[in-house]
Tab-separated table of C-alpha atoms and ligand atoms in Angstrom:
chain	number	residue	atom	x	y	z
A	232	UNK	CA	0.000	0.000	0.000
A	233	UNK	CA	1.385	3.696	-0.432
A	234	UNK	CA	2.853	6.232	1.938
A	235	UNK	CA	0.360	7.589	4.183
A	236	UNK	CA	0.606	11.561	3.678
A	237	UNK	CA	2.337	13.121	6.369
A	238	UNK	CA	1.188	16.134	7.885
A	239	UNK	CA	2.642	18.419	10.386
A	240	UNK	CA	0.825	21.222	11.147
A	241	UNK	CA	-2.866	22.096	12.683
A	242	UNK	CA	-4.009	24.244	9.760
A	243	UNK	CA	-2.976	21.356	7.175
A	244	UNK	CA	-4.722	18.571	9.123
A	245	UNK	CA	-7.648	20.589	8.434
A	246	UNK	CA	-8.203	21.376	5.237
A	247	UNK	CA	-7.078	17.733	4.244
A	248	UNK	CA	-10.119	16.913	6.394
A	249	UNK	CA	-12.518	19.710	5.078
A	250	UNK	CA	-11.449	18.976	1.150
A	251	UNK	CA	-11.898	14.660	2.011
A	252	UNK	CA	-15.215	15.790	2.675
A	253	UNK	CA	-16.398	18.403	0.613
A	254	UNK	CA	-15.214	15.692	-2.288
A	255	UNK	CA	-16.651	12.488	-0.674
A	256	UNK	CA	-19.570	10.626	-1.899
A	257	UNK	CA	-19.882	7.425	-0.136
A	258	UNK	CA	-18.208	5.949	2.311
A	259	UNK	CA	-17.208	9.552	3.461
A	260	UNK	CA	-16.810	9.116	7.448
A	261	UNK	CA	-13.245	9.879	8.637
A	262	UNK	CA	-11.447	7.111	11.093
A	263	UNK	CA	-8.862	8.167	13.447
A	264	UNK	CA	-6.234	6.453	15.663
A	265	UNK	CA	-4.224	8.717	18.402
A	266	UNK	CA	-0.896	6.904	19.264
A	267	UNK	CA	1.977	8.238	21.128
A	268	UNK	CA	3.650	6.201	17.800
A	269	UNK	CA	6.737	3.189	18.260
A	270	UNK	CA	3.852	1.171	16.572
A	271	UNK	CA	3.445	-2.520	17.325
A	272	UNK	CA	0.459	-4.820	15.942
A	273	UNK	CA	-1.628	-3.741	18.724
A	274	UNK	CA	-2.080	-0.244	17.004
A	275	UNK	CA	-1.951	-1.906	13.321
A	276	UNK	CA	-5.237	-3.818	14.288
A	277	UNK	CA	-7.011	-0.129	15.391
A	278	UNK	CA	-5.515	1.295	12.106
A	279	UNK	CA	-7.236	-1.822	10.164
A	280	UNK	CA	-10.481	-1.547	11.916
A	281	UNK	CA	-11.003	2.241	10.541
A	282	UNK	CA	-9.754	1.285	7.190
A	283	UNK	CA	-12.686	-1.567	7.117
A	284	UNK	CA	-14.778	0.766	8.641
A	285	UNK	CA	-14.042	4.523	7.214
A	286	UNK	CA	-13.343	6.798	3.473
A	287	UNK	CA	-10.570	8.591	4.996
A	288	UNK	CA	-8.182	6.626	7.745
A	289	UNK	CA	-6.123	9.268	9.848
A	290	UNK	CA	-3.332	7.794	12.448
A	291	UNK	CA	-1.749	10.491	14.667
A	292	UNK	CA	1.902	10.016	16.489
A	293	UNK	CA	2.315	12.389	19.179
A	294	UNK	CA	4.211	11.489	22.136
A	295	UNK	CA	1.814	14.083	24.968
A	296	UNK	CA	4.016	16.072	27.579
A	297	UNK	CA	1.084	16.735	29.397
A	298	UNK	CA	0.127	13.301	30.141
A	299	UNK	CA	3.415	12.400	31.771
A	300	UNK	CA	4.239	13.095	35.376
A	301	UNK	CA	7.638	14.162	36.787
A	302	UNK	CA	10.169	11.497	36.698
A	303	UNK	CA	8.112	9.459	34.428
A	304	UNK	CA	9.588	8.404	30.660
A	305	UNK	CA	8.931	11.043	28.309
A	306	UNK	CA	12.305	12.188	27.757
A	307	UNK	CA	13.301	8.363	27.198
A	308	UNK	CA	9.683	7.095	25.375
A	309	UNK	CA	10.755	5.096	22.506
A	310	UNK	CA	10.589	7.008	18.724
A	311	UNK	CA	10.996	5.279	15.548
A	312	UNK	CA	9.087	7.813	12.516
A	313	UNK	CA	10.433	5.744	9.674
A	314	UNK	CA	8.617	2.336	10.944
A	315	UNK	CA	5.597	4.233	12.109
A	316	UNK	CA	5.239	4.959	8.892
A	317	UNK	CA	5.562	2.031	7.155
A	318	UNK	CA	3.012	0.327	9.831
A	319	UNK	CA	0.950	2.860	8.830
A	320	UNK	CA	1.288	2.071	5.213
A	321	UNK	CA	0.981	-1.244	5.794
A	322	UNK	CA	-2.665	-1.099	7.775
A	323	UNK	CA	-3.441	1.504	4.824
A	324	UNK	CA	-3.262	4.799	6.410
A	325	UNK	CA	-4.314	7.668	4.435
A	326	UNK	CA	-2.416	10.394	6.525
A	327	UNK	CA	-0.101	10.741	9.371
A	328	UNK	CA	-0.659	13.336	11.659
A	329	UNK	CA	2.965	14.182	13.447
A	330	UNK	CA	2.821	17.238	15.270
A	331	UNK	CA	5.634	19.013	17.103
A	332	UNK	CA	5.142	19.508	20.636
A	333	UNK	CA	5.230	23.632	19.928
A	334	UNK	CA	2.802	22.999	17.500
A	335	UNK	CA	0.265	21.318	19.650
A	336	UNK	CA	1.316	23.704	23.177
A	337	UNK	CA	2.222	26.661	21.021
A	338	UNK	CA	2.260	28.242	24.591
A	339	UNK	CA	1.203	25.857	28.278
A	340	UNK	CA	-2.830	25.417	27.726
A	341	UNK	CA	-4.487	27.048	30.375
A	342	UNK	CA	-7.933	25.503	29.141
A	343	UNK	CA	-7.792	21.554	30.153
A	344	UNK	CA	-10.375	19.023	29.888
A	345	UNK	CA	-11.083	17.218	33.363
A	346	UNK	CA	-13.079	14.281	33.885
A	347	UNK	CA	-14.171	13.658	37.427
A	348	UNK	CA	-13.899	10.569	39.899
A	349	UNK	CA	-13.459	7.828	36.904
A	350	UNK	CA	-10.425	9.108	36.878
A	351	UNK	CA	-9.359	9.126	40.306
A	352	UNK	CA	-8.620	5.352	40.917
A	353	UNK	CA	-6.515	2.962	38.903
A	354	UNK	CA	-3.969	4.296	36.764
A	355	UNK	CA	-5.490	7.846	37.600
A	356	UNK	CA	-4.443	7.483	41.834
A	357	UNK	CA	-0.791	6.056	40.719
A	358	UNK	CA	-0.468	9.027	37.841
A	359	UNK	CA	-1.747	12.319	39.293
A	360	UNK	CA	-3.040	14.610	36.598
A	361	UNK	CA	-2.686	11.526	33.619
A	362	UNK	CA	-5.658	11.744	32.320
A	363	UNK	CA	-6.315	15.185	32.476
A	364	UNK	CA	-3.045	15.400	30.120
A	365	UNK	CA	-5.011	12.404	28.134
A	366	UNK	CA	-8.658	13.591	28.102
A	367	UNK	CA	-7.012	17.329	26.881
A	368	UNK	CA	-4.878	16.783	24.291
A	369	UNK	CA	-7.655	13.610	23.023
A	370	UNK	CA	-9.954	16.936	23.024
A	371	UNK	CA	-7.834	18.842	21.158
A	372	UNK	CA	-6.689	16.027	18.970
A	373	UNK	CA	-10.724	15.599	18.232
A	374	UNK	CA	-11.225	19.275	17.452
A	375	UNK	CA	-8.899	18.787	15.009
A	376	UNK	CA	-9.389	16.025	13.149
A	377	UNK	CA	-13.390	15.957	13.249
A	378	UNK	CA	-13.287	12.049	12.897
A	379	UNK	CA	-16.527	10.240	12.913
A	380	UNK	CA	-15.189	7.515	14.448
A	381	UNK	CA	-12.136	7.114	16.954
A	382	UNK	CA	-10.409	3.735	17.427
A	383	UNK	CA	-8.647	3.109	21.084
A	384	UNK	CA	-7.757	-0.316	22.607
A	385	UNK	CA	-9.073	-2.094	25.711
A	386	UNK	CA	-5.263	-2.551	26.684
A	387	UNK	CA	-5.843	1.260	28.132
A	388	UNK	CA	-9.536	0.589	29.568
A	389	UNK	CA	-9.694	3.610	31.549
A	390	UNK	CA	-8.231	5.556	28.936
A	391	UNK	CA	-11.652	4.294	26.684
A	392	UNK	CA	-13.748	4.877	29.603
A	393	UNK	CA	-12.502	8.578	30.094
A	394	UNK	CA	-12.506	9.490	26.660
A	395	UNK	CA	-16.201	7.931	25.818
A	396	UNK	CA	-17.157	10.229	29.423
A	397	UNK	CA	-15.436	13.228	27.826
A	398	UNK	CA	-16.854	12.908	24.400
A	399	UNK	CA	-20.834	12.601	25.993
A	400	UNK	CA	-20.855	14.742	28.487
A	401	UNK	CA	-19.126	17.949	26.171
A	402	UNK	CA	-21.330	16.571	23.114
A	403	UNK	CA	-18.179	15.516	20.891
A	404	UNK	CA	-19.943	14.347	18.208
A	405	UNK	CA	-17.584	11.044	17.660
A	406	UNK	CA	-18.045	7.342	18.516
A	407	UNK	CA	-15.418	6.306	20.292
A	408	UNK	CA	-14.486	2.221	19.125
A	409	UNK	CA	-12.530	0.425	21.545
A	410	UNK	CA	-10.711	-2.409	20.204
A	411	UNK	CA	-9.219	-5.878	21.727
A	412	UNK	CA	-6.298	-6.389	23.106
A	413	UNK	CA	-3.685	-7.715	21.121
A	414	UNK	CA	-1.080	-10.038	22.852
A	415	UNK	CA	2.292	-11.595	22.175
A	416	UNK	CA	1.514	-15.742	21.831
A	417	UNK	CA	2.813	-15.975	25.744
A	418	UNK	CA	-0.027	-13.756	26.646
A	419	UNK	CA	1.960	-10.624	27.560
A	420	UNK	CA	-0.284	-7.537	26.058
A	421	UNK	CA	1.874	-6.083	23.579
A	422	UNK	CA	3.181	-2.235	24.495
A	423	UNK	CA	5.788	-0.181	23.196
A	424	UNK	CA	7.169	0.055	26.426
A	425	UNK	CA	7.923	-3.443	26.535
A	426	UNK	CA	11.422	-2.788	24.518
A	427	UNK	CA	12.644	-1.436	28.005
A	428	UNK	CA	12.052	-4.717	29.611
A	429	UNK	CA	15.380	-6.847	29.972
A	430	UNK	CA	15.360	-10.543	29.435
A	431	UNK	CA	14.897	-11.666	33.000
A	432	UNK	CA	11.988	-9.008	33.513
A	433	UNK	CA	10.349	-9.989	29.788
A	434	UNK	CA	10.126	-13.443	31.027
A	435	UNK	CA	8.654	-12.775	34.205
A	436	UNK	CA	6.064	-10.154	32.898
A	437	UNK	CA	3.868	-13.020	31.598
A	438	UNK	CA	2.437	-12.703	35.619
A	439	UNK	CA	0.314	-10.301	34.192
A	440	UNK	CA	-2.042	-12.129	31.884
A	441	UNK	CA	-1.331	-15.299	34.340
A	442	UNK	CA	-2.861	-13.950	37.304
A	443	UNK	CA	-5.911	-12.148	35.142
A	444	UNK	CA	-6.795	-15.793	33.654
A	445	UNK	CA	-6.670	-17.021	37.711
A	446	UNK	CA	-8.999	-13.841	38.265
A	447	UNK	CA	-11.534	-15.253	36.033
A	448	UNK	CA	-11.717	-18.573	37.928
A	449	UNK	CA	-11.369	-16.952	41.379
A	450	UNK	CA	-14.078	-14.912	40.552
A	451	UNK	CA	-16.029	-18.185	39.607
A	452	UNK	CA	-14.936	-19.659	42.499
A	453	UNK	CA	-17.087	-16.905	44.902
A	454	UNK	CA	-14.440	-14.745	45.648
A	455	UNK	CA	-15.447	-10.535	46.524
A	456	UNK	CA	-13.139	-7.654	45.912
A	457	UNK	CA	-11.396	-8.023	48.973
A	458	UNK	CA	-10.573	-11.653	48.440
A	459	UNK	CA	-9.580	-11.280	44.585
A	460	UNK	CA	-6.931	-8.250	45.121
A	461	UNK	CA	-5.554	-10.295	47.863
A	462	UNK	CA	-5.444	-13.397	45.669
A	463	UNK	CA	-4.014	-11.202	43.035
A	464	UNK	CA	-1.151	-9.429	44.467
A	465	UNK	CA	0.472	-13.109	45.797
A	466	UNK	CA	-0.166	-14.142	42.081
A	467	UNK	CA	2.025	-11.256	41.141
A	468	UNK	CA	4.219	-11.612	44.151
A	469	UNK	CA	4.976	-15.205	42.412
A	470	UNK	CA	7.640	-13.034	40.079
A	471	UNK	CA	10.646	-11.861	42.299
A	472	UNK	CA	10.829	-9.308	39.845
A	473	UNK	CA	7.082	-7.877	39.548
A	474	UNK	CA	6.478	-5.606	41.890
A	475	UNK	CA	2.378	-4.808	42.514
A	476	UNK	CA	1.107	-0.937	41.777
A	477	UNK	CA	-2.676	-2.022	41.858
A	478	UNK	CA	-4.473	-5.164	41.463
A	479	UNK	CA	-7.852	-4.168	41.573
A	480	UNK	CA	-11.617	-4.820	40.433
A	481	UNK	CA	-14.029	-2.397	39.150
A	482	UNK	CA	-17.751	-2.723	37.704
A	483	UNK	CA	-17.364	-1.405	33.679
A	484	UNK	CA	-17.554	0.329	32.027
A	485	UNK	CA	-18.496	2.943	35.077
A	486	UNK	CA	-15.444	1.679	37.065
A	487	UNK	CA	-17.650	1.713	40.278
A	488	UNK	CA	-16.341	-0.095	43.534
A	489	UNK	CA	-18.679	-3.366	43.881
A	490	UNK	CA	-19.896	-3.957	46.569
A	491	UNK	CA	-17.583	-5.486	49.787
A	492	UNK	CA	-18.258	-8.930	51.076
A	493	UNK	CA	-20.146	-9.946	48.176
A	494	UNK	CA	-19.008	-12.592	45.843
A	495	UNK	CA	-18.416	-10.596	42.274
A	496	UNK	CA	-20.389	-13.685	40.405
A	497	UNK	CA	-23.483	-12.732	42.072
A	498	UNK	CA	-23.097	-8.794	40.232
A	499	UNK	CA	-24.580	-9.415	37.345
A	500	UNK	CA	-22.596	-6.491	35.683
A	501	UNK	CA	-19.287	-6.589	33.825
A	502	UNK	CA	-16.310	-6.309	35.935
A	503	UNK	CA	-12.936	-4.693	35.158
A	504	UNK	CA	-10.224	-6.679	36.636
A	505	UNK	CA	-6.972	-4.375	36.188
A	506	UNK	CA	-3.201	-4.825	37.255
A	507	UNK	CA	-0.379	-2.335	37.245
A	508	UNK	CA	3.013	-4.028	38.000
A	509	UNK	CA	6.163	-2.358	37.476
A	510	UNK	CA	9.601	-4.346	36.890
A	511	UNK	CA	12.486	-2.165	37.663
A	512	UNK	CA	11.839	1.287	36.011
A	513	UNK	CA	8.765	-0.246	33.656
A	514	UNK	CA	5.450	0.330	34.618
A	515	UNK	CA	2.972	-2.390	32.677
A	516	UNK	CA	-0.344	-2.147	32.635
A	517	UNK	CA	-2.855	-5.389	31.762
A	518	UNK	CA	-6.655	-6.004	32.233
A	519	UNK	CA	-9.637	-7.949	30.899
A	520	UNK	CA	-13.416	-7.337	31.248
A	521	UNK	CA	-15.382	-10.262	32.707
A	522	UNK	CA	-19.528	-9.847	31.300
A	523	UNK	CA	-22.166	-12.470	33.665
A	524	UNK	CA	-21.985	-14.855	31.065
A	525	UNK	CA	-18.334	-15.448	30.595
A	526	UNK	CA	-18.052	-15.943	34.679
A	527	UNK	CA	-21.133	-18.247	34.566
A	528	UNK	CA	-19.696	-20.292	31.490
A	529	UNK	CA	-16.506	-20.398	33.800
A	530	UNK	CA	-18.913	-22.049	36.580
A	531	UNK	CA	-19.979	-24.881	34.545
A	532	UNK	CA	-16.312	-25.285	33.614
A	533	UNK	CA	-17.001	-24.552	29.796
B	765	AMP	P1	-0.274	4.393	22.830
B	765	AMP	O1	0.561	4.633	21.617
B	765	AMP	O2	0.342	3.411	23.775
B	765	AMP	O3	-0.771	5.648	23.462
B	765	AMP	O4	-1.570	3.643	22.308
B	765	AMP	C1	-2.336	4.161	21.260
B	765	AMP	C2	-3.593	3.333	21.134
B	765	AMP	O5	-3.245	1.969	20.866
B	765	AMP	C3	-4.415	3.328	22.414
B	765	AMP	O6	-5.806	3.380	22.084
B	765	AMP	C4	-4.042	2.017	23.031
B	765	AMP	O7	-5.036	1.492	23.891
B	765	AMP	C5	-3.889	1.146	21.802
B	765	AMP	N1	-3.074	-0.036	22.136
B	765	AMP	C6	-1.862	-0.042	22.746
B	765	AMP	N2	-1.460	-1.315	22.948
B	765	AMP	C7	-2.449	-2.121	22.472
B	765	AMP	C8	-2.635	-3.532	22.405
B	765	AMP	N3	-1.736	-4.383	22.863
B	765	AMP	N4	-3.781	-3.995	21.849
B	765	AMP	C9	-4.720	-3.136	21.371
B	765	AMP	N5	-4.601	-1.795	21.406
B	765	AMP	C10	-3.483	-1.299	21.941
C-alpha cells in the first residue's frame, strides 16, 4: 500500500479533512487512531479496523508532555518515525498526523479538559493529573481532526472509559471504538514500552495475563473484591521481579467499587479486573473485562 501523507501542522490537518469531505460521496466518514507512535500490531489492528470501517483513515503520532508526570519516561519514550510509517502504510493509512510539541502547546494550555472521579482510581491514583493530560490533548486532537469515528484499545480501559465520558458529556460528536487487546503468543499484552524490559523481567512479565486468567476462575470460584486483590497481588508476588502498583476490580464500564463482602459472580454487571506491576523502572499495565456470562460459562467449567 502507499505512503500515508504526512502532515505536520494544525491548519494542514484541516483542510485535508474539510477537502476529504467536501469531495466524498460514499463511504465519506473519517477514522482516526491517536498513538503516542513506536507502533506494534496492537495499534496496526485499530488502524485496520477504521480502514474496514471509514473513506478517509487518519493515524496520529504524538508522544503528549502533558500526560506524563515528573520522573516518568517522556524524555526516554521510545521514537521510531520511519517504521511508524511504514506500519501505517501497511494497515493503509491515508495520513499521518505528526505534530511538534510547539505545535500542539504553542504556549502551556491554560484551558484543560477534566473528567471527574473515573479518573481518580486505577492508573489515575498512581499518575496524578494523567488523564487530564489524556482527556485534553484527546480533546484537542478531536477538534482537530473531526473524525466520525475514533479507534482506542481495551489494553488502556480507563483511557476508553474517560474518553467515551469526555466525548458525551461535552457533546463531541464522535463514537469512540474500543478495540481488543492484542497479545504476544505468551499472553503478555503487547506495548511499546515493553522494549525497556530486559530478558529476566520480559520473562517474568507473563504474571500479568497469568494472574488475570486465575482472576476469572477466582471470581467463579465466589471470591469478593477483597478476596480477589488479595489473591491477586500473591499471584504477582509469584515473580521476584514484579512488583504490585494495583491489582484491583471495578464494575465497567463505570469503574464503580462493587460492593464489599459480596461474591463478584453474584453482580450481574461486567467487571474490570486491572493490574499495574512495574519491573524495575517499567510500569505495565494489563486487564480484561469479565460480562455475567463469561463468569457463569466459567462455573460450569465450559
Ligand atoms: P499508545 O501509543 O500506547 O498511546 O496507544 C495508542 C492506542 O493503541 C491506544 O488506544 C491504546 O489502547 C492502543 N493499544 C496499545 N497497545 C495495544 C494492544 N496491545 N492492543 C490493542 N490496542 C493497543
Amino acid at each position: 500500500m502507499s505512503a500515508p501523507r504526512v502532515i505536520r501542522t494544525v491548519a494542514e490537518m484541516r483542510r485535508a479533512v474539510a477537502d476529504f469531505r467536501k469531495a466524498a460521496v460514499d463511504s465519506g466518514s473519517v477514522g482516526f487512531v491517536p498513538t503516542m507512535g513506536y507502533l506494534h500490531e496492537g495499534h496496526a489492528s485499530l488502524l485496520r479496523r477504521a480502514r474496514e470501517e471509514n473513506g478517509l483513515v487518519v493515524l496520529s503520532v504524538f508522544v503528549n508532555p502533558l500526560q506524563f508526570g515528573p520522573g516518568e519516561d517522556f524524555e526516554r519514550y521510545p521514537r521510531d518515525e520511519k517504521r511508524d510509517l511504514e506500519v501505517a502504510a501497511a494497515c493503509g493509512a491515508d495520513i499521518a498526523f505528526m505534530p511538534s510539541a510547539a505545535e500542539m502547546y504553542p504556549n502551556p494550555p491554560l484551558a484543560r479538559v477534566t473528567v471527574g472521579e473515573i479518573t481518580g482510581k486505577l492508573c489515575g491514583r498512581s499518575r496524578p493529573g494523567h488523564f487530564d493530560g489524556v482527556a485534553t490533548v484527546v480533546a484537542k486532537l478531536f477538534n482537530i481532526v473531526q473524525p466520525d469515528r475514533a479507534y482506542f484499545g481495551l489494553k488502556d480501559a480507563q483511557q476508553v472509559a474517560v474518553v467515551a465520558q469526555m466525548a458525551r458529556d461535552l457533546n463531541i460528536p464522535v463514537e469512540i471504538v474500543p478495540c481488543p487487546t492484542v497479545r504476544e503468543p505468551d499472553g503478555l499484552a503487547l506495548s511499546s514500552r515493553n522494549v525497556y524490559l530486559n530478558g529476566e523481567e520480559r520473562a517474568q512479565a507473563t504474571i500479568l495475563y497469568r494472574t488475570l486468567e486465575r482472576a476469572r476462575e477466582w471470581i467463579a470460584a465466589g471470591a469478593d473484591a477483597d478476596r480477589l486483590r488479595d489473591r491477586m497481588k500473591q499471584s504477582i508476588a509469584e515473580s521476584p521481579l514484579a512488583d504490585t502498583d494495583y491489582a484491583e476490580v471495578v464494575t465497567w464500564p463505570g469503574l464503580g467499587d462493587p460492593p464489599a463482602g459480596r461474591p463478584l459472580r453474584d453482580l450481574g454487571e461486567p467487571l474490570l479486573v486491572a493490574l499495574a506491576v512495574r519491573f524495575g523502572k517499567t510500569r505495565l499495565i494489563d486487564n480484561m473485562i469479565f460480562t455475567p456470562e463469561e463468569v457463569a460459562a466459567t462455573c460450569s467449567g465450559k
